[in-house]
mmCIF file of C-alpha atoms in Angstrom:
data_model
loop_
_atom_site.group_PDB
_atom_site.id
_atom_site.type_symbol
_atom_site.label_atom_id
_atom_site.label_comp_id
_atom_site.label_asym_id
_atom_site.label_seq_id
_atom_site.Cartn_x
_atom_site.Cartn_y
_atom_site.Cartn_z
ATOM 1 C CA MET A 1 16.270 101.116 39.002
ATOM 2 C CA GLU A 2 15.482 100.852 35.337
ATOM 3 C CA LYS A 3 14.331 97.539 34.037
ATOM 4 C CA GLU A 4 16.976 95.378 32.429
ATOM 5 C CA ILE A 5 16.667 95.241 28.697
ATOM 6 C CA TYR A 6 17.867 91.683 28.102
ATOM 7 C CA ARG A 7 16.798 88.867 30.394
ATOM 8 C CA ARG A 8 19.602 87.266 32.391
ATOM 9 C CA PRO A 9 20.234 83.642 31.434
ATOM 10 C CA ALA A 10 18.270 81.268 33.654
ATOM 11 C CA ALA A 11 20.324 79.222 36.101
ATOM 12 C CA GLY A 12 21.131 75.876 34.566
ATOM 13 C CA THR A 13 21.680 77.204 31.047
ATOM 14 C CA HIS A 14 25.386 77.848 30.573
ATOM 15 C CA PRO A 15 28.366 75.787 31.736
ATOM 16 C CA ALA A 16 30.190 76.800 34.895
ATOM 17 C CA ASN A 17 33.453 78.511 33.966
ATOM 18 C CA LEU A 18 35.270 75.975 36.122
ATOM 19 C CA SER A 19 34.399 72.509 34.843
ATOM 20 C CA GLU A 20 37.218 70.346 36.172
ATOM 21 C CA ALA A 21 36.674 67.443 33.778
ATOM 22 C CA TYR A 22 37.649 69.798 30.942
ATOM 23 C CA LYS A 23 41.276 70.198 31.902
ATOM 24 C CA SER A 24 41.881 73.546 30.235
ATOM 25 C CA THR A 25 39.424 75.285 32.544
ATOM 26 C CA PRO A 26 41.278 75.433 35.903
ATOM 27 C CA GLY A 27 44.070 77.637 34.561
ATOM 28 C CA ARG A 28 41.790 79.901 32.606
ATOM 29 C CA ALA A 29 38.402 80.125 34.282
ATOM 30 C CA PRO A 30 37.898 83.326 36.272
ATOM 31 C CA ARG A 31 37.300 82.454 39.947
ATOM 32 C CA ARG A 32 35.730 85.660 41.193
ATOM 33 C CA PRO A 33 32.065 86.248 40.465
ATOM 34 C CA ALA A 34 31.349 88.485 37.491
ATOM 35 C CA VAL A 35 30.001 91.911 38.412
ATOM 36 C CA ALA A 36 26.445 92.343 37.106
ATOM 37 C CA LEU A 37 26.178 95.449 34.955
ATOM 38 C CA PRO A 38 22.955 97.326 34.480
ATOM 39 C CA HIS A 39 22.047 97.475 30.811
ATOM 40 C CA THR A 40 23.376 100.726 29.429
ATOM 41 C CA LEU A 41 23.904 101.618 25.786
ATOM 42 C CA SER A 42 27.225 99.773 25.990
ATOM 43 C CA GLU A 43 25.455 96.480 26.668
ATOM 44 C CA ILE A 44 22.318 96.836 24.534
ATOM 45 C CA THR A 45 24.156 97.886 21.396
ATOM 46 C CA GLY A 46 26.610 95.637 19.600
ATOM 47 C CA PRO A 47 28.076 94.836 16.222
ATOM 48 C CA LEU A 48 25.419 93.870 13.699
ATOM 49 C CA LEU A 49 28.003 93.526 10.938
ATOM 50 C CA ALA A 50 25.286 94.635 8.567
ATOM 51 C CA GLU A 51 27.812 96.007 6.084
ATOM 52 C CA GLU A 52 29.797 92.780 6.013
ATOM 53 C CA ARG A 53 29.402 91.469 2.478
ATOM 54 C CA LEU A 54 29.266 87.735 2.070
ATOM 55 C CA ASP A 55 30.411 86.009 -1.100
ATOM 56 C CA ALA A 56 27.823 83.838 -2.799
ATOM 57 C CA LEU A 57 29.426 80.553 -1.777
ATOM 58 C CA GLU A 58 30.385 81.332 1.783
ATOM 59 C CA ASN A 59 27.591 79.160 3.144
ATOM 60 C CA ASP A 60 28.610 76.223 0.937
ATOM 61 C CA LEU A 61 31.718 74.662 2.448
ATOM 62 C CA THR A 62 31.774 72.052 -0.335
ATOM 63 C CA ARG A 63 32.406 74.574 -3.094
ATOM 64 C CA GLN A 64 35.124 76.791 -1.719
ATOM 65 C CA ARG A 65 38.070 74.953 -3.279
ATOM 66 C CA MET A 66 38.992 73.362 -6.581
ATOM 67 C CA GLY A 67 36.911 70.232 -6.089
ATOM 68 C CA PRO A 68 34.413 68.668 -3.730
ATOM 69 C CA PRO A 69 35.714 67.648 -0.300
ATOM 70 C CA LEU A 70 35.666 64.033 0.801
ATOM 71 C CA GLY A 71 33.007 63.014 3.264
ATOM 72 C CA GLU A 72 29.286 62.819 3.701
ATOM 73 C CA ARG A 73 27.597 65.921 2.289
ATOM 74 C CA ILE A 74 25.011 67.363 4.673
ATOM 75 C CA LEU A 75 22.687 70.332 4.943
ATOM 76 C CA VAL A 76 22.668 72.238 8.220
ATOM 77 C CA HIS A 77 19.914 74.747 8.635
ATOM 78 C CA GLY A 78 17.775 76.354 11.292
ATOM 79 C CA ARG A 79 16.584 79.628 12.696
ATOM 80 C CA VAL A 80 18.143 82.246 14.911
ATOM 81 C CA LEU A 81 15.484 83.141 17.470
ATOM 82 C CA ASP A 82 15.193 84.890 20.782
ATOM 83 C CA GLU A 83 13.698 83.359 23.908
ATOM 84 C CA ASP A 84 10.241 84.556 22.889
ATOM 85 C CA GLY A 85 10.518 82.668 19.620
ATOM 86 C CA LYS A 86 10.930 85.882 17.636
ATOM 87 C CA PRO A 87 13.377 85.707 14.736
ATOM 88 C CA VAL A 88 16.675 87.564 14.860
ATOM 89 C CA PRO A 89 16.547 88.923 11.313
ATOM 90 C CA LYS A 90 19.672 89.256 9.190
ATOM 91 C CA ALA A 91 21.841 87.642 11.862
ATOM 92 C CA LEU A 92 25.370 86.812 10.772
ATOM 93 C CA VAL A 93 26.080 83.127 11.445
ATOM 94 C CA GLU A 94 29.705 81.991 11.388
ATOM 95 C CA ILE A 95 30.716 78.333 11.531
ATOM 96 C CA TRP A 96 33.930 76.321 11.494
ATOM 97 C CA GLN A 97 34.669 72.630 11.719
ATOM 98 C CA CYS A 98 37.182 69.869 11.034
ATOM 99 C CA ASN A 99 37.103 67.733 7.906
ATOM 100 C CA ALA A 100 35.553 64.285 7.501
ATOM 101 C CA ALA A 101 38.722 62.670 8.844
ATOM 102 C CA GLY A 102 38.642 64.718 12.024
ATOM 103 C CA ARG A 103 41.405 67.188 11.157
ATOM 104 C CA TYR A 104 41.199 70.977 11.233
ATOM 105 C CA HIS A 105 42.818 73.119 8.603
ATOM 106 C CA HIS A 106 44.898 74.723 11.329
ATOM 107 C CA PRO A 107 48.650 74.554 12.002
ATOM 108 C CA GLY A 108 48.045 73.676 15.650
ATOM 109 C CA ASP A 109 46.104 70.531 14.808
ATOM 110 C CA GLN A 110 48.627 67.692 14.737
ATOM 111 C CA HIS A 111 46.148 64.802 14.761
ATOM 112 C CA ASP A 112 47.403 61.990 12.529
ATOM 113 C CA ALA A 113 44.570 62.220 10.035
ATOM 114 C CA PRO A 114 44.728 63.576 6.489
ATOM 115 C CA LEU A 115 44.062 67.148 5.543
ATOM 116 C CA ASP A 116 41.672 67.521 2.636
ATOM 117 C CA PRO A 117 42.930 70.094 0.120
ATOM 118 C CA ASN A 118 39.322 70.632 -0.897
ATOM 119 C CA PHE A 119 38.071 71.474 2.568
ATOM 120 C CA TYR A 120 38.884 74.602 4.518
ATOM 121 C CA GLY A 121 36.139 74.297 7.095
ATOM 122 C CA GLY A 122 34.922 77.874 7.548
ATOM 123 C CA GLY A 123 31.608 79.323 6.420
ATOM 124 C CA ARG A 124 29.299 82.252 6.952
ATOM 125 C CA ALA A 125 25.634 82.823 6.285
ATOM 126 C CA ARG A 126 23.305 85.772 6.650
ATOM 127 C CA ALA A 127 19.948 84.791 8.130
ATOM 128 C CA ASP A 128 16.860 86.041 6.324
ATOM 129 C CA GLU A 129 14.105 88.210 7.811
ATOM 130 C CA GLU A 130 12.677 85.150 9.556
ATOM 131 C CA GLY A 131 16.054 84.253 11.062
ATOM 132 C CA ARG A 132 16.495 81.280 8.726
ATOM 133 C CA TYR A 133 20.021 80.283 7.758
ATOM 134 C CA HIS A 134 21.446 77.320 5.900
ATOM 135 C CA PHE A 135 24.798 75.763 5.144
ATOM 136 C CA ILE A 136 25.990 72.973 2.898
ATOM 137 C CA THR A 137 28.983 71.151 4.330
ATOM 138 C CA ILE A 138 30.328 67.676 5.063
ATOM 139 C CA LYS A 139 29.841 65.804 8.295
ATOM 140 C CA PRO A 140 32.858 66.488 10.525
ATOM 141 C CA GLY A 141 34.754 63.523 11.961
ATOM 142 C CA ALA A 142 35.457 62.713 15.587
ATOM 143 C CA TYR A 143 39.016 63.322 16.781
ATOM 144 C CA PRO A 144 41.184 62.534 19.825
ATOM 145 C CA TRP A 145 42.196 65.462 22.035
ATOM 146 C CA LYS A 146 44.335 64.208 24.966
ATOM 147 C CA ASN A 147 42.108 65.754 27.664
ATOM 148 C CA HIS A 148 42.122 62.379 29.416
ATOM 149 C CA TYR A 149 42.930 58.792 28.467
ATOM 150 C CA ASN A 150 41.239 57.877 25.157
ATOM 151 C CA ALA A 151 39.435 61.227 24.933
ATOM 152 C CA TRP A 152 37.555 61.846 21.681
ATOM 153 C CA ARG A 153 35.512 64.872 20.726
ATOM 154 C CA PRO A 154 32.103 63.976 19.334
ATOM 155 C CA ALA A 155 31.523 65.342 15.832
ATOM 156 C CA HIS A 156 30.610 69.018 16.134
ATOM 157 C CA ILE A 157 30.336 72.278 14.241
ATOM 158 C CA HIS A 158 31.321 75.535 15.959
ATOM 159 C CA PHE A 159 28.781 78.371 15.716
ATOM 160 C CA SER A 160 29.358 82.067 16.387
ATOM 161 C CA LEU A 161 26.498 84.579 16.719
ATOM 162 C CA PHE A 162 26.294 88.209 17.698
ATOM 163 C CA GLY A 163 22.580 88.780 17.984
ATOM 164 C CA PRO A 164 21.340 92.341 18.428
ATOM 165 C CA SER A 165 23.664 93.458 21.230
ATOM 166 C CA PHE A 166 26.938 93.034 23.096
ATOM 167 C CA ALA A 167 24.907 91.186 25.735
ATOM 168 C CA THR A 168 23.652 88.545 23.291
ATOM 169 C CA ARG A 169 27.055 87.417 21.958
ATOM 170 C CA LEU A 170 27.285 83.624 21.831
ATOM 171 C CA ILE A 171 29.787 81.032 20.678
ATOM 172 C CA THR A 172 28.641 77.443 20.892
ATOM 173 C CA GLN A 173 28.946 74.012 19.289
ATOM 174 C CA MET A 174 26.358 71.955 17.441
ATOM 175 C CA TYR A 175 26.422 68.186 17.912
ATOM 176 C CA PHE A 176 24.769 65.366 15.991
ATOM 177 C CA PRO A 177 21.807 63.536 17.483
ATOM 178 C CA ASN A 178 22.580 60.523 19.653
ATOM 179 C CA ASP A 179 26.309 60.568 18.949
ATOM 180 C CA PRO A 180 27.722 57.710 21.083
ATOM 181 C CA LEU A 181 30.621 59.938 22.172
ATOM 182 C CA LEU A 182 28.373 62.563 23.789
ATOM 183 C CA PRO A 183 28.115 60.877 27.216
ATOM 184 C CA PHE A 184 31.914 60.909 27.485
ATOM 185 C CA ASP A 185 32.644 64.457 26.336
ATOM 186 C CA PRO A 186 33.552 66.919 29.131
ATOM 187 C CA ILE A 187 32.822 69.942 26.948
ATOM 188 C CA TYR A 188 29.304 68.848 25.997
ATOM 189 C CA ASN A 189 28.685 67.681 29.565
ATOM 190 C CA SER A 190 29.856 70.984 31.023
ATOM 191 C CA VAL A 191 26.377 72.233 30.120
ATOM 192 C CA PRO A 192 23.830 71.586 32.881
ATOM 193 C CA ASP A 193 21.776 68.465 32.383
ATOM 194 C CA GLY A 194 18.491 70.163 31.519
ATOM 195 C CA ALA A 195 19.956 72.352 28.765
ATOM 196 C CA ARG A 196 22.505 70.013 27.179
ATOM 197 C CA HIS A 197 20.142 68.492 24.639
ATOM 198 C CA ARG A 198 19.664 71.928 23.043
ATOM 199 C CA LEU A 199 23.114 71.543 21.501
ATOM 200 C CA GLN A 200 22.067 68.462 19.539
ATOM 201 C CA ALA A 201 20.788 69.151 16.055
ATOM 202 C CA ALA A 202 17.671 67.280 14.955
ATOM 203 C CA PHE A 203 17.784 64.895 12.038
ATOM 204 C CA ASP A 204 15.409 66.491 9.525
ATOM 205 C CA LEU A 205 14.108 64.040 6.970
ATOM 206 C CA ASP A 206 11.731 66.593 5.455
ATOM 207 C CA SER A 207 14.626 68.856 4.496
ATOM 208 C CA THR A 208 16.767 66.064 3.150
ATOM 209 C CA ARG A 209 17.446 66.361 -0.577
ATOM 210 C CA PRO A 210 16.801 62.932 -2.090
ATOM 211 C CA GLU A 211 19.776 61.427 -3.899
ATOM 212 C CA TRP A 212 21.964 64.265 -2.603
ATOM 213 C CA ALA A 213 22.303 65.052 1.113
ATOM 214 C CA LEU A 214 20.858 64.418 4.558
ATOM 215 C CA ALA A 215 19.692 67.406 6.575
ATOM 216 C CA TYR A 216 20.046 68.500 10.202
ATOM 217 C CA ARG A 217 18.159 71.321 11.858
ATOM 218 C CA PHE A 218 19.758 73.455 14.559
ATOM 219 C CA ASP A 219 17.815 76.379 15.969
ATOM 220 C CA ILE A 220 19.806 78.857 18.003
ATOM 221 C CA VAL A 221 18.086 80.775 20.775
ATOM 222 C CA LEU A 222 19.628 84.040 21.963
ATOM 223 C CA ARG A 223 18.633 86.139 24.973
ATOM 224 C CA GLY A 224 15.224 87.778 24.751
ATOM 225 C CA ARG A 225 14.186 91.229 25.847
ATOM 226 C CA ASN A 226 12.195 92.014 28.930
ATOM 227 C CA ALA A 227 8.640 93.069 28.233
ATOM 228 C CA THR A 228 9.015 96.796 28.777
ATOM 229 C CA PRO A 229 11.160 98.394 26.108
ATOM 230 C CA MET A 230 13.484 101.219 27.042
ATOM 231 C CA GLU A 231 12.400 104.556 25.672
ATOM 232 C CA MET B 1 6.244 81.116 23.522
ATOM 233 C CA SER B 2 9.288 80.636 25.680
ATOM 234 C CA LYS B 3 12.312 78.930 24.211
ATOM 235 C CA GLY B 4 15.322 77.608 26.045
ATOM 236 C CA LEU B 5 18.448 79.660 25.573
ATOM 237 C CA THR B 6 21.221 77.948 23.609
ATOM 238 C CA PRO B 7 24.074 77.158 26.010
ATOM 239 C CA SER B 8 27.594 78.448 25.460
ATOM 240 C CA GLN B 9 30.612 76.317 24.517
ATOM 241 C CA THR B 10 34.300 77.058 24.183
ATOM 242 C CA ILE B 11 35.704 78.567 20.994
ATOM 243 C CA GLY B 12 38.366 75.827 21.176
ATOM 244 C CA PRO B 13 41.874 76.163 19.785
ATOM 245 C CA PHE B 14 41.118 75.693 16.094
ATOM 246 C CA TYR B 15 38.838 78.549 15.075
ATOM 247 C CA VAL B 16 39.593 79.088 11.433
ATOM 248 C CA GLY B 17 38.286 80.589 8.248
ATOM 249 C CA THR B 18 35.266 82.603 9.134
ATOM 250 C CA LEU B 19 36.594 84.178 12.247
ATOM 251 C CA VAL B 20 39.892 85.012 10.622
ATOM 252 C CA LYS B 21 37.992 86.483 7.715
ATOM 253 C CA ALA B 22 36.217 88.962 9.915
ATOM 254 C CA TYR B 23 39.358 90.106 11.707
ATOM 255 C CA ARG B 24 39.455 93.816 12.131
ATOM 256 C CA GLN B 25 42.302 95.464 13.916
ATOM 257 C CA ASP B 26 42.196 98.846 12.227
ATOM 258 C CA LEU B 27 38.820 100.260 13.185
ATOM 259 C CA ALA B 28 39.400 103.868 12.292
ATOM 260 C CA PRO B 29 40.625 105.112 8.908
ATOM 261 C CA PRO B 30 42.485 108.440 9.152
ATOM 262 C CA ASN B 31 39.411 110.515 8.291
ATOM 263 C CA VAL B 32 37.440 109.286 11.296
ATOM 264 C CA ALA B 33 36.935 112.057 13.852
ATOM 265 C CA GLY B 34 38.471 111.853 17.297
ATOM 266 C CA GLU B 35 41.722 111.041 19.036
ATOM 267 C CA HIS B 36 43.325 108.104 17.237
ATOM 268 C CA VAL B 37 44.792 105.591 19.656
ATOM 269 C CA GLU B 38 46.763 102.339 19.544
ATOM 270 C CA ILE B 39 45.637 99.719 22.016
ATOM 271 C CA VAL B 40 47.441 96.531 22.994
ATOM 272 C CA LEU B 41 45.489 93.952 24.973
ATOM 273 C CA SER B 42 47.269 90.926 26.370
ATOM 274 C CA LEU B 43 45.791 87.758 27.788
ATOM 275 C CA HIS B 44 47.230 85.848 30.760
ATOM 276 C CA ASP B 45 46.103 82.721 32.573
ATOM 277 C CA ALA B 46 45.867 82.115 36.317
ATOM 278 C CA ASP B 47 49.559 81.154 36.481
ATOM 279 C CA GLY B 48 50.630 84.307 34.676
ATOM 280 C CA MET B 49 51.387 82.478 31.429
ATOM 281 C CA VAL B 50 50.396 84.199 28.206
ATOM 282 C CA VAL B 51 47.415 82.804 26.301
ATOM 283 C CA PRO B 52 48.476 82.486 22.652
ATOM 284 C CA ASP B 53 45.210 80.991 21.392
ATOM 285 C CA GLY B 54 42.618 83.511 22.501
ATOM 286 C CA VAL B 55 40.401 85.931 20.633
ATOM 287 C CA PHE B 56 39.618 89.515 21.633
ATOM 288 C CA GLU B 57 36.621 91.409 20.351
ATOM 289 C CA ILE B 58 36.051 95.074 21.076
ATOM 290 C CA TRP B 59 32.938 97.196 20.724
ATOM 291 C CA GLN B 60 32.833 100.927 21.282
ATOM 292 C CA ALA B 61 31.138 104.228 20.633
ATOM 293 C CA ASN B 62 32.624 106.822 18.300
ATOM 294 C CA SER B 63 34.292 110.022 19.484
ATOM 295 C CA HIS B 64 30.884 111.674 19.918
ATOM 296 C CA GLY B 65 29.790 108.912 22.264
ATOM 297 C CA ARG B 66 27.402 107.441 19.693
ATOM 298 C CA TYR B 67 27.095 103.722 19.074
ATOM 299 C CA ASN B 68 26.526 102.624 15.484
ATOM 300 C CA HIS B 69 23.377 100.706 16.363
ATOM 301 C CA PRO B 70 19.624 101.284 15.934
ATOM 302 C CA ASP B 71 19.021 101.184 19.707
ATOM 303 C CA ASP B 72 21.195 104.276 20.156
ATOM 304 C CA ARG B 73 18.584 106.815 19.074
ATOM 305 C CA ARG B 74 20.304 109.955 20.270
ATOM 306 C CA ASN B 75 20.799 112.785 17.846
ATOM 307 C CA LEU B 76 24.585 112.547 17.659
ATOM 308 C CA PRO B 77 26.733 112.136 14.554
ATOM 309 C CA LEU B 78 27.716 108.760 13.168
ATOM 310 C CA ASP B 79 31.089 108.566 11.437
ATOM 311 C CA PRO B 80 31.048 106.974 8.003
ATOM 312 C CA GLY B 81 33.634 104.209 7.969
ATOM 313 C CA PHE B 82 33.561 103.669 11.717
ATOM 314 C CA GLU B 83 31.498 100.755 12.954
ATOM 315 C CA GLY B 84 33.162 100.328 16.337
ATOM 316 C CA PHE B 85 33.840 96.596 16.165
ATOM 317 C CA GLY B 86 37.232 94.917 16.244
ATOM 318 C CA ARG B 87 38.386 91.339 16.447
ATOM 319 C CA ALA B 88 41.810 89.730 16.618
ATOM 320 C CA SER B 89 43.357 86.534 17.878
ATOM 321 C CA THR B 90 46.279 86.724 20.251
ATOM 322 C CA TRP B 91 49.860 86.359 19.068
ATOM 323 C CA LEU B 92 52.334 83.943 20.588
ATOM 324 C CA ASP B 93 53.007 86.578 23.250
ATOM 325 C CA GLY B 94 49.307 86.660 24.175
ATOM 326 C CA SER B 95 48.718 90.129 22.766
ATOM 327 C CA SER B 96 46.522 91.746 20.148
ATOM 328 C CA GLN B 97 46.762 95.287 18.810
ATOM 329 C CA PHE B 98 43.954 97.562 17.690
ATOM 330 C CA SER B 99 44.036 100.976 16.023
ATOM 331 C CA THR B 100 40.928 102.939 16.869
ATOM 332 C CA ILE B 101 39.721 106.223 18.315
ATOM 333 C CA LYS B 102 39.117 107.040 21.948
ATOM 334 C CA PRO B 103 35.370 106.731 22.428
ATOM 335 C CA GLY B 104 33.253 109.575 23.720
ATOM 336 C CA ARG B 105 31.127 109.320 26.841
ATOM 337 C CA VAL B 106 27.829 107.496 26.821
ATOM 338 C CA PRO B 107 24.944 108.024 29.245
ATOM 339 C CA TRP B 108 24.216 106.133 32.419
ATOM 340 C CA PRO B 109 20.565 105.073 32.695
ATOM 341 C CA GLN B 110 20.021 106.854 36.016
ATOM 342 C CA GLY B 111 21.540 110.083 34.731
ATOM 343 C CA GLY B 112 25.021 111.387 34.130
ATOM 344 C CA LEU B 113 27.662 110.009 31.840
ATOM 345 C CA GLN B 114 30.016 107.054 31.869
ATOM 346 C CA ALA B 115 33.731 107.590 31.399
ATOM 347 C CA PRO B 116 35.166 106.672 27.984
ATOM 348 C CA HIS B 117 35.429 102.900 27.770
ATOM 349 C CA ILE B 118 35.729 100.050 25.301
ATOM 350 C CA ASN B 119 33.729 96.845 25.771
ATOM 351 C CA VAL B 120 35.880 93.729 25.488
ATOM 352 C CA SER B 121 34.884 90.093 24.879
ATOM 353 C CA ILE B 122 37.393 87.293 25.424
ATOM 354 C CA PHE B 123 37.225 83.782 24.006
ATOM 355 C CA ALA B 124 39.755 80.972 24.366
ATOM 356 C CA ARG B 125 40.205 77.268 24.716
ATOM 357 C CA GLY B 126 39.315 76.525 28.332
ATOM 358 C CA LEU B 127 36.761 79.318 28.506
ATOM 359 C CA LEU B 128 33.347 77.705 28.292
ATOM 360 C CA ASN B 129 31.649 81.103 28.303
ATOM 361 C CA ARG B 130 32.523 84.408 26.733
ATOM 362 C CA VAL B 131 34.055 86.602 29.404
ATOM 363 C CA ALA B 132 33.500 90.331 29.183
ATOM 364 C CA THR B 133 35.317 93.302 30.616
ATOM 365 C CA ARG B 134 35.852 96.995 29.930
ATOM 366 C CA LEU B 135 38.908 99.025 29.085
ATOM 367 C CA TYR B 136 39.127 102.489 30.636
ATOM 368 C CA PHE B 137 41.846 105.053 30.029
ATOM 369 C CA GLU B 138 44.103 105.745 33.032
ATOM 370 C CA GLY B 139 44.193 109.414 33.914
ATOM 371 C CA ASP B 140 40.921 110.382 32.268
ATOM 372 C CA PRO B 141 39.269 112.821 34.700
ATOM 373 C CA ALA B 142 35.864 111.238 34.007
ATOM 374 C CA ASN B 143 37.003 107.972 35.605
ATOM 375 C CA ALA B 144 36.472 109.444 39.084
ATOM 376 C CA GLU B 145 32.736 109.732 38.502
ATOM 377 C CA ASP B 146 32.200 106.602 36.396
ATOM 378 C CA PRO B 147 29.352 104.563 37.900
ATOM 379 C CA VAL B 148 30.825 101.221 36.832
ATOM 380 C CA LEU B 149 34.282 101.933 38.243
ATOM 381 C CA LYS B 150 32.569 103.045 41.458
ATOM 382 C CA MET B 151 30.884 99.635 41.690
ATOM 383 C CA ILE B 152 34.299 97.958 41.867
ATOM 384 C CA GLU B 153 36.307 97.669 45.057
ATOM 385 C CA PRO B 154 39.136 100.222 44.772
ATOM 386 C CA ALA B 155 41.913 97.633 44.915
ATOM 387 C CA ARG B 156 40.642 95.962 41.748
ATOM 388 C CA ARG B 157 39.801 99.036 39.655
ATOM 389 C CA SER B 158 43.286 99.153 38.169
ATOM 390 C CA THR B 159 42.567 95.873 36.350
ATOM 391 C CA LEU B 160 40.315 97.899 34.033
ATOM 392 C CA LEU B 161 42.646 100.849 33.463
ATOM 393 C CA ALA B 162 44.844 100.823 30.373
ATOM 394 C CA GLN B 163 48.180 102.573 30.888
ATOM 395 C CA ARG B 164 49.887 104.692 28.275
ATOM 396 C CA ASP B 165 53.456 103.584 27.518
ATOM 397 C CA ALA B 166 56.394 105.732 26.381
ATOM 398 C CA ASN B 167 55.328 105.400 22.743
ATOM 399 C CA GLY B 168 51.804 106.528 23.490
ATOM 400 C CA THR B 169 50.279 103.048 23.116
ATOM 401 C CA TRP B 170 47.555 102.121 25.578
ATOM 402 C CA ARG B 171 48.235 98.740 27.185
ATOM 403 C CA LEU B 172 45.906 96.597 29.244
ATOM 404 C CA PRO B 173 46.906 93.139 30.473
ATOM 405 C CA ILE B 174 43.892 90.929 31.124
ATOM 406 C CA HIS B 175 44.329 88.209 33.733
ATOM 407 C CA LEU B 176 41.841 85.361 33.581
ATOM 408 C CA GLY B 177 42.801 84.276 37.106
ATOM 409 C CA GLY B 178 45.434 84.523 39.795
ATOM 410 C CA PRO B 179 46.138 87.371 42.211
ATOM 411 C CA GLN B 180 45.678 90.026 39.511
ATOM 412 C CA GLU B 181 42.432 88.586 38.142
ATOM 413 C CA THR B 182 40.683 91.169 35.988
ATOM 414 C CA VAL B 183 37.218 92.359 36.932
ATOM 415 C CA PHE B 184 34.784 90.649 34.575
ATOM 416 C CA PHE B 185 31.204 91.660 33.984
ATOM 417 C CA ASP B 186 27.923 89.870 33.637
ATOM 418 C CA CYS B 187 26.380 91.929 30.856
#
């Protein structure tokens, strides 16, 4: 048997598909075990979206409309790495989030909080050769979500990454450090105990721009390759 | 230096902006070589209800069986204008449509070829992880010797086989649970 190209995620990394406290999972989580595929060209290739052209302001969610959005301006930056700490160069990073009041620019969001005409909430960035990306945005609000009595989502930013292959595809959420809502959130707590903290950004005083915006650092780690490359 | 993998979280119901921006449902302009096909995927939950807030992504080789990716180093033609990636959210009826070409066959690491297939990722509220499956084309003679289909118990193989309807559109319902649960793969 040929060696697998990408390492399988260690146990205790990802949430179980069925996480009962998150009430949308029982009707949607597959119950049968996934069939492990050997890594063929179908798994080790994937969309790099290298031709996707980004507009200059796509990574600045505060300058996509007529005026500046309401809320606390923040910088969110970090690196896209693999498990060996190697950068994933030129990675496309997609984010989306609600506004400072906790409302998404989405017709399905009926939370009684104001929309901000100056905030759409979507952004994209292309990482550099060292895997570094950065966004300028506003801090998203918390919002209620009816999963259980008095359920509130902690402030979060959704992240979407492709990495180098179909096997490395990842969608996740970034949280803010020590948010008091984290202990009560079934989605955050669906992640096994030892890995959960990886979803909290770090407050980054060194990257803060004085008189302008606080900064948070969020490194994203995608699956690494096994030592022997396929040739 | 070993770093801990970033855990997965649900896409949630309110993906906006960026993901919409990169929607691609027409993968193959008319000049792209190969058999042009229309594909309709539909998403169903364990109770058989449609999932109107999901996202499908597809990834495939071109008609020559070549992936547009640096790790596919075989000397086979790439088609200008064909990347092989598609993305769409589901409609209220749980379906998404893609216009593409039928992919060629790609090799199996231990020798031989795989049957034509399209790799499918599924995201939705309630799915904490991406789930992945494959679409095969019912009636393709190569299916009988496909090593992945052979790994699946015969009674469940049909969950991977798109059927051609009277209009020539290939349709594959994907069931996240229930008696018809689709075969999903750990990639």
